Amino acid sequence: MEYNIVPMDRSHVPQIAELERECFSAPWSEAMLTEALFDPQASFIVAEAEDGGVLGYAGLQVVLDEGYIDNIAVEPAARRHGVADELLDVFCRFGEVHLAFLTLEVRSSNEPAIALYRKHGFEEAGRRKDYYTKPTEDAVIMTRYFRRIPKEDA
Ligand code: COA
């Protein structure tokens, strides 16, 4: 599967909003995604096919040295080809140099996503009871801590 990892730009927003609607019961709208383009704390990356199609995307918020992964999703037809691996790896490599930890919430029944995060060194750090609606479900908080490499050695 041929694709490049690129920063999100305006051209990706409609396709990402569509994928959000396909994957999540509380999807980010085009307006929310467009706002993220201008948010200096937000970083969205896209797995872009040669024809410009969005195969997957992921979004990160950084506050000081804390990273929070908001979104990650891959087109159903492009799943199980390592796209999410590549996207998450970008944020983990950033975290190794710049962050104390990366954290996120995931539905407790979302086994593919939990397996993905475990593979990338995230561990269960707690639960938020009935955090999600439509359907109501607990969130599992998963966190990966980084032993930061001093910048002069990085
Ligand atoms: N069952 C079990 N493990 C799975 C899996 C599945 N269906 N899909 C992915 N994984 C795990 C595996 O550990 C896999 O590593 P492996 O191939 O060495 O076994 C790892 O994730 C990476 O797989 P990859 O092919 O990169 O994942 P993907 O590109 O198919 O994307 C999701 C994975 C979770 C992003 C994708 O299923 C998706 O978009 N789901 C809907 C949106 C969603 O739930 N996002 C997470 C919100 S918290």
PDB file of C-alpha atoms and ligand atoms in Angstrom:
ATOM      1  CA  MET A   1       0.000   0.000   0.000  1.00  0.00           C
ATOM      2  CA  GLU A   2       1.565   3.290  -1.185  1.00  0.00           C
ATOM      3  CA  TYR A   3       1.138   6.392   0.942  1.00  0.00           C
ATOM      4  CA  ASN A   4       3.004   9.245   2.576  1.00  0.00           C
ATOM      5  CA  ILE A   5       2.575  10.644   6.075  1.00  0.00           C
ATOM      6  CA  VAL A   6       1.911  14.393   5.675  1.00  0.00           C
ATOM      7  CA  PRO A   7       0.581  17.186   7.912  1.00  0.00           C
ATOM      8  CA  MET A   8      -3.192  17.683   7.662  1.00  0.00           C
ATOM      9  CA  ASP A   9      -4.214  20.586   5.416  1.00  0.00           C
ATOM     10  CA  ARG A  10      -7.584  22.001   4.299  1.00  0.00           C
ATOM     11  CA  SER A  11      -7.844  19.538   1.404  1.00  0.00           C
ATOM     12  CA  HIS A  12      -8.002  16.607   3.853  1.00  0.00           C
ATOM     13  CA  VAL A  13     -10.733  18.017   6.117  1.00  0.00           C
ATOM     14  CA  PRO A  14     -13.885  16.744   4.288  1.00  0.00           C
ATOM     15  CA  GLN A  15     -12.507  13.187   4.001  1.00  0.00           C
ATOM     16  CA  ILE A  16     -11.390  13.128   7.637  1.00  0.00           C
ATOM     17  CA  ALA A  17     -14.804  14.387   8.781  1.00  0.00           C
ATOM     18  CA  GLU A  18     -16.399  11.598   6.726  1.00  0.00           C
ATOM     19  CA  LEU A  19     -14.102   8.998   8.328  1.00  0.00           C
ATOM     20  CA  GLU A  20     -14.898  10.428  11.779  1.00  0.00           C
ATOM     21  CA  ARG A  21     -18.629   9.952  11.067  1.00  0.00           C
ATOM     22  CA  GLU A  22     -17.976   6.383   9.905  1.00  0.00           C
ATOM     23  CA  CYS A  23     -15.946   5.451  12.997  1.00  0.00           C
ATOM     24  CA  PHE A  24     -17.248   7.404  15.998  1.00  0.00           C
ATOM     25  CA  SER A  25     -20.630   8.148  17.610  1.00  0.00           C
ATOM     26  CA  ALA A  26     -19.422  11.659  18.583  1.00  0.00           C
ATOM     27  CA  PRO A  27     -17.471  12.594  15.434  1.00  0.00           C
ATOM     28  CA  TRP A  28     -15.349  15.705  14.966  1.00  0.00           C
ATOM     29  CA  SER A  29     -17.032  18.024  12.456  1.00  0.00           C
ATOM     30  CA  GLU A  30     -15.315  19.817   9.574  1.00  0.00           C
ATOM     31  CA  ALA A  31     -15.421  23.005  11.707  1.00  0.00           C
ATOM     32  CA  MET A  32     -13.606  21.296  14.615  1.00  0.00           C
ATOM     33  CA  LEU A  33     -10.984  19.864  12.279  1.00  0.00           C
ATOM     34  CA  THR A  34     -10.488  23.233  10.575  1.00  0.00           C
ATOM     35  CA  GLU A  35     -10.040  24.869  13.984  1.00  0.00           C
ATOM     36  CA  ALA A  36      -7.311  22.313  14.763  1.00  0.00           C
ATOM     37  CA  LEU A  37      -5.402  23.560  11.685  1.00  0.00           C
ATOM     38  CA  PHE A  38      -4.941  26.894  13.454  1.00  0.00           C
ATOM     39  CA  ASP A  39      -4.356  25.543  16.969  1.00  0.00           C
ATOM     40  CA  PRO A  40      -0.639  25.751  17.798  1.00  0.00           C
ATOM     41  CA  GLN A  41      -1.044  22.959  20.376  1.00  0.00           C
ATOM     42  CA  ALA A  42      -2.648  20.561  17.895  1.00  0.00           C
ATOM     43  CA  SER A  43      -0.871  18.410  15.342  1.00  0.00           C
ATOM     44  CA  PHE A  44      -2.803  16.274  12.859  1.00  0.00           C
ATOM     45  CA  ILE A  45      -1.076  13.926  10.456  1.00  0.00           C
ATOM     46  CA  VAL A  46      -2.535  12.074   7.477  1.00  0.00           C
ATOM     47  CA  ALA A  47      -1.631   8.894   5.608  1.00  0.00           C
ATOM     48  CA  GLU A  48      -2.207  10.204   2.086  1.00  0.00           C
ATOM     49  CA  ALA A  49      -2.456   7.918  -0.952  1.00  0.00           C
ATOM     50  CA  GLU A  50      -0.842   8.971  -4.233  1.00  0.00           C
ATOM     51  CA  ASP A  51      -4.213  10.228  -5.539  1.00  0.00           C
ATOM     52  CA  GLY A  52      -4.631  12.482  -2.465  1.00  0.00           C
ATOM     53  CA  GLY A  53      -7.068  10.125  -0.744  1.00  0.00           C
ATOM     54  CA  VAL A  54      -6.952   9.958   3.047  1.00  0.00           C
ATOM     55  CA  LEU A  55      -6.224   6.390   4.205  1.00  0.00           C
ATOM     56  CA  GLY A  56      -5.949   7.362   7.867  1.00  0.00           C
ATOM     57  CA  TYR A  57      -5.172  10.211  10.220  1.00  0.00           C
ATOM     58  CA  ALA A  58      -4.191  10.906  13.810  1.00  0.00           C
ATOM     59  CA  GLY A  59      -4.377  13.974  16.028  1.00  0.00           C
ATOM     60  CA  LEU A  60      -2.236  15.013  18.974  1.00  0.00           C
ATOM     61  CA  GLN A  61      -2.578  17.864  21.487  1.00  0.00           C
ATOM     62  CA  VAL A  62       0.541  18.972  23.354  1.00  0.00           C
ATOM     63  CA  VAL A  63       0.459  20.990  26.573  1.00  0.00           C
ATOM     64  CA  LEU A  64       3.967  21.693  27.873  1.00  0.00           C
ATOM     65  CA  ASP A  65       5.525  18.194  27.994  1.00  0.00           C
ATOM     66  CA  GLU A  66       2.224  16.275  28.034  1.00  0.00           C
ATOM     67  CA  GLY A  67       0.785  14.695  24.899  1.00  0.00           C
ATOM     68  CA  TYR A  68      -2.845  13.690  24.435  1.00  0.00           C
ATOM     69  CA  ILE A  69      -3.899  11.644  21.405  1.00  0.00           C
ATOM     70  CA  ASP A  70      -7.393  12.806  20.385  1.00  0.00           C
ATOM     71  CA  ASN A  71      -8.063  10.753  17.313  1.00  0.00           C
ATOM     72  CA  ILE A  72      -6.723   7.944  15.204  1.00  0.00           C
ATOM     73  CA  ALA A  73      -8.647   6.155  12.490  1.00  0.00           C
ATOM     74  CA  VAL A  74      -7.975   4.263   9.288  1.00  0.00           C
ATOM     75  CA  GLU A  75     -10.334   3.680   6.344  1.00  0.00           C
ATOM     76  CA  PRO A  76     -11.937   0.217   6.665  1.00  0.00           C
ATOM     77  CA  ALA A  77     -10.498  -0.872   3.286  1.00  0.00           C
ATOM     78  CA  ALA A  78      -6.976   0.168   4.330  1.00  0.00           C
ATOM     79  CA  ARG A  79      -6.921  -1.539   7.750  1.00  0.00           C
ATOM     80  CA  ARG A  80      -4.431  -4.230   8.778  1.00  0.00           C
ATOM     81  CA  HIS A  81      -1.718  -2.832   6.507  1.00  0.00           C
ATOM     82  CA  GLY A  82       0.273  -1.016   9.179  1.00  0.00           C
ATOM     83  CA  VAL A  83      -1.158   2.484   8.574  1.00  0.00           C
ATOM     84  CA  ALA A  84      -2.053   3.089  12.243  1.00  0.00           C
ATOM     85  CA  ASP A  85       1.348   1.679  13.243  1.00  0.00           C
ATOM     86  CA  GLU A  86       3.063   4.304  11.070  1.00  0.00           C
ATOM     87  CA  LEU A  87       0.884   7.168  12.321  1.00  0.00           C
ATOM     88  CA  LEU A  88       1.354   6.290  15.988  1.00  0.00           C
ATOM     89  CA  ASP A  89       5.056   5.800  15.491  1.00  0.00           C
ATOM     90  CA  VAL A  90       5.372   9.452  14.395  1.00  0.00           C
ATOM     91  CA  PHE A  91       3.861  10.644  17.697  1.00  0.00           C
ATOM     92  CA  CYS A  92       5.903   8.161  19.774  1.00  0.00           C
ATOM     93  CA  ARG A  93       9.170   9.303  18.149  1.00  0.00           C
ATOM     94  CA  PHE A  94       8.191  12.917  18.894  1.00  0.00           C
ATOM     95  CA  GLY A  95       7.365  11.853  22.475  1.00  0.00           C
ATOM     96  CA  GLU A  96      10.739  10.189  22.985  1.00  0.00           C
ATOM     97  CA  VAL A  97      12.432  13.553  22.536  1.00  0.00           C
ATOM     98  CA  HIS A  98       9.867  16.113  23.705  1.00  0.00           C
ATOM     99  CA  LEU A  99       7.303  14.578  26.061  1.00  0.00           C
ATOM    100  CA  ALA A 100       7.084  13.140  29.563  1.00  0.00           C
ATOM    101  CA  PHE A 101       4.161  10.977  28.463  1.00  0.00           C
ATOM    102  CA  LEU A 102       1.519  10.343  25.815  1.00  0.00           C
ATOM    103  CA  THR A 103      -1.970   9.441  26.949  1.00  0.00           C
ATOM    104  CA  LEU A 104      -5.400   8.709  25.463  1.00  0.00           C
ATOM    105  CA  GLU A 105      -8.814   7.231  26.161  1.00  0.00           C
ATOM    106  CA  VAL A 106     -10.277   4.265  24.336  1.00  0.00           C
ATOM    107  CA  ARG A 107     -13.588   2.400  24.576  1.00  0.00           C
ATOM    108  CA  SER A 108     -13.074  -0.679  26.751  1.00  0.00           C
ATOM    109  CA  SER A 109     -14.520  -2.914  23.977  1.00  0.00           C
ATOM    110  CA  ASN A 110     -12.224  -1.535  21.255  1.00  0.00           C
ATOM    111  CA  GLU A 111      -9.856  -4.492  21.081  1.00  0.00           C
ATOM    112  CA  PRO A 112      -8.086  -3.499  17.822  1.00  0.00           C
ATOM    113  CA  ALA A 113      -7.200  -0.060  19.216  1.00  0.00           C
ATOM    114  CA  ILE A 114      -6.159  -1.421  22.629  1.00  0.00           C
ATOM    115  CA  ALA A 115      -3.895  -3.963  20.892  1.00  0.00           C
ATOM    116  CA  LEU A 116      -2.437  -1.165  18.745  1.00  0.00           C
ATOM    117  CA  TYR A 117      -1.627   0.995  21.785  1.00  0.00           C
ATOM    118  CA  ARG A 118      -0.163  -1.933  23.764  1.00  0.00           C
ATOM    119  CA  LYS A 119       2.080  -2.731  20.794  1.00  0.00           C
ATOM    120  CA  HIS A 120       3.419   0.833  21.022  1.00  0.00           C
ATOM    121  CA  GLY A 121       4.212   0.633  24.738  1.00  0.00           C
ATOM    122  CA  PHE A 122       1.001   2.121  26.190  1.00  0.00           C
ATOM    123  CA  GLU A 123      -0.256   0.601  29.446  1.00  0.00           C
ATOM    124  CA  GLU A 124      -3.611   0.820  31.162  1.00  0.00           C
ATOM    125  CA  ALA A 125      -3.403   3.705  33.656  1.00  0.00           C
ATOM    126  CA  GLY A 126      -7.033   3.792  34.822  1.00  0.00           C
ATOM    127  CA  ARG A 127     -10.661   3.809  33.770  1.00  0.00           C
ATOM    128  CA  ARG A 128     -13.376   6.456  33.457  1.00  0.00           C
ATOM    129  CA  LYS A 129     -16.742   4.876  34.253  1.00  0.00           C
ATOM    130  CA  ASP A 130     -19.464   5.443  31.618  1.00  0.00           C
ATOM    131  CA  TYR A 131     -17.279   8.036  29.903  1.00  0.00           C
ATOM    132  CA  TYR A 132     -18.672   7.328  26.441  1.00  0.00           C
ATOM    133  CA  THR A 133     -22.274   7.603  25.259  1.00  0.00           C
ATOM    134  CA  LYS A 134     -24.085   6.082  22.271  1.00  0.00           C
ATOM    135  CA  PRO A 135     -23.491   3.399  23.610  1.00  0.00           C
ATOM    136  CA  THR A 136     -22.561   4.061  27.225  1.00  0.00           C
ATOM    137  CA  GLU A 137     -19.221   2.472  27.954  1.00  0.00           C
ATOM    138  CA  ASP A 138     -16.168   2.869  30.184  1.00  0.00           C
ATOM    139  CA  ALA A 139     -13.036   4.513  28.843  1.00  0.00           C
ATOM    140  CA  VAL A 140      -9.708   2.836  29.413  1.00  0.00           C
ATOM    141  CA  ILE A 141      -6.959   5.420  29.938  1.00  0.00           C
ATOM    142  CA  MET A 142      -3.748   4.243  28.314  1.00  0.00           C
ATOM    143  CA  THR A 143      -0.436   5.993  28.850  1.00  0.00           C
ATOM    144  CA  ARG A 144       3.119   5.636  27.658  1.00  0.00           C
ATOM    145  CA  TYR A 145       5.799   7.341  29.750  1.00  0.00           C
ATOM    146  CA  PHE A 146       9.065   8.397  28.162  1.00  0.00           C
ATOM    147  CA  ARG A 147      12.472   8.417  29.745  1.00  0.00           C
ATOM    148  CA  ARG A 148      13.506  11.532  27.952  1.00  0.00           C
ATOM    149  CA  ILE A 149      16.710  11.579  25.984  1.00  0.00           C
ATOM    150  CA  PRO A 150      18.587  14.785  26.935  1.00  0.00           C
ATOM    151  CA  LYS A 151      18.349  17.116  23.893  1.00  0.00           C
ATOM    152  CA  GLU A 152      22.160  17.333  23.481  1.00  0.00           C
ATOM    153  CA  ASP A 153      22.280  13.487  23.077  1.00  0.00           C
ATOM    154  CA  ALA A 154      19.171  13.215  20.866  1.00  0.00           C
TER     155      ALA A 154
HETATM  156  N1  COA B   1      -7.536  -6.988  15.889  1.00  0.00           N
HETATM  157  C1  COA B   1      -6.517  -7.064  16.765  1.00  0.00           C
HETATM  158  N2  COA B   1      -5.444  -6.214  16.750  1.00  0.00           N
HETATM  159  C2  COA B   1      -5.457  -5.251  15.804  1.00  0.00           C
HETATM  160  C3  COA B   1      -6.501  -5.113  14.864  1.00  0.00           C
HETATM  161  C4  COA B   1      -7.569  -6.035  14.920  1.00  0.00           C
HETATM  162  N3  COA B   1      -8.625  -5.970  14.079  1.00  0.00           N
HETATM  163  N4  COA B   1      -6.236  -4.047  14.065  1.00  0.00           N
HETATM  164  C5  COA B   1      -5.060  -3.539  14.486  1.00  0.00           C
HETATM  165  N5  COA B   1      -4.589  -4.257  15.543  1.00  0.00           N
HETATM  166  C6  COA B   1      -3.384  -3.974  16.319  1.00  0.00           C
HETATM  167  C7  COA B   1      -2.341  -5.069  16.167  1.00  0.00           C
HETATM  168  O1  COA B   1      -1.549  -5.058  17.350  1.00  0.00           O
HETATM  169  C8  COA B   1      -1.523  -4.549  14.991  1.00  0.00           C
HETATM  170  O2  COA B   1      -0.220  -5.025  14.987  1.00  0.00           O
HETATM  171  P1  COA B   1       0.151  -6.392  14.155  1.00  0.00           P
HETATM  172  O3  COA B   1      -0.275  -6.112  12.732  1.00  0.00           O
HETATM  173  O4  COA B   1       1.618  -6.520  14.326  1.00  0.00           O
HETATM  174  O5  COA B   1      -0.681  -7.476  14.779  1.00  0.00           O
HETATM  175  C9  COA B   1      -1.497  -3.068  15.287  1.00  0.00           C
HETATM  176  O6  COA B   1      -2.788  -2.780  15.821  1.00  0.00           O
HETATM  177  C10 COA B   1      -1.225  -2.190  14.085  1.00  0.00           C
HETATM  178  O7  COA B   1      -2.122  -2.548  13.036  1.00  0.00           O
HETATM  179  P2  COA B   1      -2.404  -1.559  11.820  1.00  0.00           P
HETATM  180  O8  COA B   1      -2.590  -2.379  10.593  1.00  0.00           O
HETATM  181  O9  COA B   1      -1.369  -0.498  11.787  1.00  0.00           O
HETATM  182  O10 COA B   1      -3.802  -0.916  12.283  1.00  0.00           O
HETATM  183  P3  COA B   1      -4.885  -0.260  11.295  1.00  0.00           P
HETATM  184  O11 COA B   1      -4.214   0.586  10.288  1.00  0.00           O
HETATM  185  O12 COA B   1      -5.773  -1.348  10.815  1.00  0.00           O
HETATM  186  O13 COA B   1      -5.698   0.696  12.308  1.00  0.00           O
HETATM  187  C11 COA B   1      -7.307   1.151  14.034  1.00  0.00           C
HETATM  188  C12 COA B   1      -6.109   0.268  13.611  1.00  0.00           C
HETATM  189  C13 COA B   1      -7.687   0.792  15.481  1.00  0.00           C
HETATM  190  C14 COA B   1      -6.902   2.633  13.979  1.00  0.00           C
HETATM  191  C15 COA B   1      -8.488   0.875  13.055  1.00  0.00           C
HETATM  192  O14 COA B   1      -9.015  -0.407  13.337  1.00  0.00           O
HETATM  193  C16 COA B   1      -9.612   1.890  13.114  1.00  0.00           C
HETATM  194  O15 COA B   1      -9.578   2.919  12.426  1.00  0.00           O
HETATM  195  N6  COA B   1     -10.626   1.630  13.935  1.00  0.00           N
HETATM  196  C17 COA B   1     -11.798   2.553  14.040  1.00  0.00           C
HETATM  197  C18 COA B   1     -11.426   3.855  14.728  1.00  0.00           C
HETATM  198  C19 COA B   1     -10.941   3.607  16.138  1.00  0.00           C
HETATM  199  O16 COA B   1     -11.496   2.797  16.881  1.00  0.00           O
HETATM  200  N7  COA B   1      -9.894   4.354  16.533  1.00  0.00           N
HETATM  201  C20 COA B   1      -9.317   4.277  17.864  1.00  0.00           C
HETATM  202  C21 COA B   1     -10.014   5.243  18.765  1.00  0.00           C
HETATM  203  S1  COA B   1      -9.300   5.258  20.392  1.00  0.00           S
END
